[in-house]
mmCIF file of C-alpha atoms in Angstrom:
data_model
loop_
_atom_site.group_PDB
_atom_site.id
_atom_site.type_symbol
_atom_site.label_atom_id
_atom_site.label_comp_id
_atom_site.label_asym_id
_atom_site.label_seq_id
_atom_site.Cartn_x
_atom_site.Cartn_y
_atom_site.Cartn_z
ATOM 1 C CA UNK A 1 70.426 97.340 86.197
ATOM 2 C CA UNK A 2 72.439 100.062 87.852
ATOM 3 C CA UNK A 3 75.161 99.831 90.464
ATOM 4 C CA UNK A 4 74.730 102.242 93.338
ATOM 5 C CA UNK A 5 78.398 102.300 94.214
ATOM 6 C CA UNK A 6 81.553 103.836 92.852
ATOM 7 C CA UNK A 7 83.719 101.669 90.666
ATOM 8 C CA UNK A 8 87.446 101.987 91.299
ATOM 9 C CA UNK A 9 89.870 101.084 88.539
ATOM 10 C CA UNK A 10 93.604 101.437 88.115
ATOM 11 C CA UNK A 11 95.325 102.477 84.919
ATOM 12 C CA UNK A 12 99.028 101.944 84.246
ATOM 13 C CA UNK A 13 100.612 103.608 81.230
ATOM 14 C CA UNK A 14 104.018 102.915 79.716
ATOM 15 C CA UNK A 15 105.517 103.537 76.299
ATOM 16 C CA UNK A 16 107.921 101.558 74.179
ATOM 17 C CA UNK A 17 108.286 99.036 71.395
ATOM 18 C CA UNK A 18 105.978 96.019 71.526
ATOM 19 C CA UNK A 19 105.283 93.049 69.331
ATOM 20 C CA UNK A 20 101.628 92.741 68.407
ATOM 21 C CA UNK A 21 100.125 89.691 66.784
ATOM 22 C CA UNK A 22 98.633 86.249 67.086
ATOM 23 C CA UNK A 23 99.754 83.877 69.810
ATOM 24 C CA UNK A 24 98.254 80.710 71.163
ATOM 25 C CA UNK A 25 96.978 77.782 69.125
ATOM 26 C CA UNK A 26 94.489 77.301 66.286
ATOM 27 C CA UNK A 27 91.911 76.114 68.813
ATOM 28 C CA UNK A 28 92.508 78.988 71.207
ATOM 29 C CA UNK A 29 93.983 81.942 69.323
ATOM 30 C CA UNK A 30 94.895 85.161 71.065
ATOM 31 C CA UNK A 31 95.726 88.487 69.480
ATOM 32 C CA UNK A 32 97.581 90.989 71.603
ATOM 33 C CA UNK A 33 100.758 92.831 72.510
ATOM 34 C CA UNK A 34 103.912 91.269 73.918
ATOM 35 C CA UNK A 35 107.183 92.638 75.233
ATOM 36 C CA UNK A 36 108.930 94.376 78.108
ATOM 37 C CA UNK A 37 106.985 97.632 77.758
ATOM 38 C CA UNK A 38 103.673 95.744 77.873
ATOM 39 C CA UNK A 39 104.741 93.768 80.952
ATOM 40 C CA UNK A 40 105.847 96.972 82.667
ATOM 41 C CA UNK A 41 102.530 98.696 81.892
ATOM 42 C CA UNK A 42 100.727 95.730 83.451
ATOM 43 C CA UNK A 43 102.901 95.929 86.585
ATOM 44 C CA UNK A 44 102.339 99.702 86.798
ATOM 45 C CA UNK A 45 98.591 99.088 86.621
ATOM 46 C CA UNK A 46 98.984 96.688 89.548
ATOM 47 C CA UNK A 47 100.940 99.335 91.456
ATOM 48 C CA UNK A 48 97.887 101.604 91.461
ATOM 49 C CA UNK A 49 96.367 99.362 94.161
ATOM 50 C CA UNK A 50 99.484 99.455 96.341
ATOM 51 C CA UNK A 51 100.048 103.188 96.013
ATOM 52 C CA UNK A 52 96.412 104.328 96.128
ATOM 53 C CA UNK A 53 96.607 106.281 92.878
ATOM 54 C CA UNK A 54 94.090 105.648 90.075
ATOM 55 C CA UNK A 55 96.353 106.534 87.123
ATOM 56 C CA UNK A 56 100.106 105.929 87.137
ATOM 57 C CA UNK A 57 102.519 106.632 84.314
ATOM 58 C CA UNK A 58 106.172 105.713 83.964
ATOM 59 C CA UNK A 59 109.016 108.186 83.697
ATOM 60 C CA UNK A 60 109.271 107.444 79.959
ATOM 61 C CA UNK A 61 105.670 108.556 79.448
ATOM 62 C CA UNK A 62 106.161 111.555 81.738
ATOM 63 C CA UNK A 63 109.131 112.719 79.641
ATOM 64 C CA UNK A 64 106.895 112.855 76.562
ATOM 65 C CA UNK A 65 104.003 114.769 78.139
ATOM 66 C CA UNK A 66 103.125 118.349 77.442
ATOM 67 C CA UNK A 67 104.311 120.346 80.500
ATOM 68 C CA UNK A 68 100.783 121.728 80.953
ATOM 69 C CA UNK A 69 99.576 118.271 82.037
ATOM 70 C CA UNK A 70 99.689 118.025 85.831
ATOM 71 C CA UNK A 71 101.616 115.137 87.395
ATOM 72 C CA UNK A 72 103.118 114.207 90.745
ATOM 73 C CA UNK A 73 106.181 112.005 91.130
ATOM 74 C CA UNK A 74 105.120 109.250 93.525
ATOM 75 C CA UNK A 75 108.313 107.195 93.905
ATOM 76 C CA UNK A 76 110.730 104.827 92.263
ATOM 77 C CA UNK A 77 109.718 101.173 92.376
ATOM 78 C CA UNK A 78 110.907 97.732 91.437
ATOM 79 C CA UNK A 79 107.939 95.781 90.181
ATOM 80 C CA UNK A 80 107.541 92.007 90.170
ATOM 81 C CA UNK A 81 109.630 90.350 87.484
ATOM 82 C CA UNK A 82 111.525 93.497 86.453
ATOM 83 C CA UNK A 83 114.771 94.316 88.269
ATOM 84 C CA UNK A 84 115.375 97.850 86.980
ATOM 85 C CA UNK A 85 113.739 100.618 89.043
ATOM 86 C CA UNK A 86 111.110 102.735 87.336
ATOM 87 C CA UNK A 87 109.885 106.200 88.292
ATOM 88 C CA UNK A 88 106.132 106.438 88.748
ATOM 89 C CA UNK A 89 104.041 109.567 88.408
ATOM 90 C CA UNK A 90 100.423 110.218 89.244
ATOM 91 C CA UNK A 91 98.629 111.626 86.223
ATOM 92 C CA UNK A 92 96.243 114.332 87.342
ATOM 93 C CA UNK A 93 95.583 116.043 84.028
ATOM 94 C CA UNK A 94 94.342 119.334 85.374
ATOM 95 C CA UNK A 95 95.034 120.311 88.972
ATOM 96 C CA UNK A 96 93.961 123.263 91.055
ATOM 97 C CA UNK A 97 96.080 125.411 93.371
ATOM 98 C CA UNK A 98 95.329 123.200 96.409
ATOM 99 C CA UNK A 99 96.387 120.078 94.519
ATOM 100 C CA UNK A 100 99.580 121.758 93.275
ATOM 101 C CA UNK A 101 100.476 122.837 96.817
ATOM 102 C CA UNK A 102 99.916 119.296 98.129
ATOM 103 C CA UNK A 103 101.950 117.896 95.212
ATOM 104 C CA UNK A 104 104.848 120.225 95.984
ATOM 105 C CA UNK A 105 104.811 119.285 99.681
ATOM 106 C CA UNK A 106 104.716 115.575 98.847
ATOM 107 C CA UNK A 107 107.539 115.823 96.322
ATOM 108 C CA UNK A 108 109.684 117.780 98.797
ATOM 109 C CA UNK A 109 109.090 115.051 101.393
ATOM 110 C CA UNK A 110 109.900 112.372 98.805
ATOM 111 C CA UNK A 111 113.211 114.083 98.002
ATOM 112 C CA UNK A 112 114.042 114.170 101.731
ATOM 113 C CA UNK A 113 113.114 110.488 102.085
ATOM 114 C CA UNK A 114 115.256 109.512 99.100
ATOM 115 C CA UNK A 115 118.244 111.408 100.530
ATOM 116 C CA UNK A 116 117.930 109.559 103.854
ATOM 117 C CA UNK A 117 116.421 112.475 105.812
ATOM 118 C CA UNK A 118 113.455 110.489 107.118
ATOM 119 C CA UNK A 119 112.616 112.669 110.133
ATOM 120 C CA UNK A 120 112.499 115.776 107.940
ATOM 121 C CA UNK A 121 110.349 113.856 105.442
ATOM 122 C CA UNK A 122 107.850 113.115 108.230
ATOM 123 C CA UNK A 123 107.822 116.746 109.339
ATOM 124 C CA UNK A 124 107.260 117.884 105.759
ATOM 125 C CA UNK A 125 104.364 115.430 105.285
ATOM 126 C CA UNK A 126 102.631 116.482 108.487
ATOM 127 C CA UNK A 127 100.413 119.177 106.905
ATOM 128 C CA UNK A 128 99.112 116.645 104.372
ATOM 129 C CA UNK A 129 98.110 114.219 107.119
ATOM 130 C CA UNK A 130 96.787 116.748 109.645
ATOM 131 C CA UNK A 131 93.408 117.005 107.958
ATOM 132 C CA UNK A 132 89.963 116.219 109.291
ATOM 133 C CA UNK A 133 88.706 114.684 106.049
ATOM 134 C CA UNK A 134 88.238 110.927 105.925
ATOM 135 C CA UNK A 135 90.036 110.605 102.590
ATOM 136 C CA UNK A 136 93.762 110.707 103.288
ATOM 137 C CA UNK A 137 96.311 110.875 100.502
ATOM 138 C CA UNK A 138 97.496 107.270 100.406
ATOM 139 C CA UNK A 139 100.938 107.997 98.884
ATOM 140 C CA UNK A 140 101.560 110.439 101.763
ATOM 141 C CA UNK A 141 100.528 107.807 104.309
ATOM 142 C CA UNK A 142 102.836 105.250 102.666
ATOM 143 C CA UNK A 143 105.754 107.663 102.564
ATOM 144 C CA UNK A 144 105.211 108.596 106.216
ATOM 145 C CA UNK A 145 105.006 104.928 107.203
ATOM 146 C CA UNK A 146 108.194 104.048 105.312
ATOM 147 C CA UNK A 147 110.013 107.003 106.875
ATOM 148 C CA UNK A 148 108.897 106.038 110.387
ATOM 149 C CA UNK A 149 110.050 102.446 109.891
ATOM 150 C CA UNK A 150 113.469 103.662 108.730
ATOM 151 C CA UNK A 151 113.756 106.006 111.728
ATOM 152 C CA UNK A 152 112.944 103.084 114.038
ATOM 153 C CA UNK A 153 115.320 100.649 112.301
ATOM 154 C CA UNK A 154 117.897 102.435 110.156
ATOM 155 C CA UNK A 155 119.394 100.139 107.526
ATOM 156 C CA UNK A 156 123.130 99.704 107.016
ATOM 157 C CA UNK A 157 122.649 100.635 103.348
ATOM 158 C CA UNK A 158 119.565 102.585 102.353
ATOM 159 C CA UNK A 159 117.865 101.954 99.006
ATOM 160 C CA UNK A 160 115.129 104.526 98.328
ATOM 161 C CA UNK A 161 113.486 102.327 95.686
ATOM 162 C CA UNK A 162 110.223 100.743 96.847
ATOM 163 C CA UNK A 163 109.987 97.012 96.113
ATOM 164 C CA UNK A 164 106.481 95.894 95.188
ATOM 165 C CA UNK A 165 106.053 92.208 95.959
ATOM 166 C CA UNK A 166 102.874 91.535 93.964
ATOM 167 C CA UNK A 167 100.932 92.720 90.946
#
């Protein structure tokens, strides 16, 4: 049989030290990895749904990449069960000039957002959202939405880290 639809998956990549081995019982053994870096990779995979990006990598992975590999910094997040913020990057692999231009606009808007300049972030994002295509860049929509909410209700203390409430 063949599916006549696209299959969407999310991939979360992290790096670090893990323990790998047998867990469980004799009746129900399980072999697999355990540890903070494994838990974080799982949470990053879950973040792909929230952020609308198919492949996300952590800042630790990004730091080890060859500079020729195209990435876009999406945001800093706190994932469920882990209190420390983590930087997330979209892994593109190989981008074209249009993608690089959109990446640069998004990252400029993200920097404005993180410095509390929400109106300027919205203005910077405008070209990315003023398209006639039906496929909007979901990180841009999220960043615009967050900026608009902060303009409407400015917090006493602003924390630029996005808190993800579920996997």
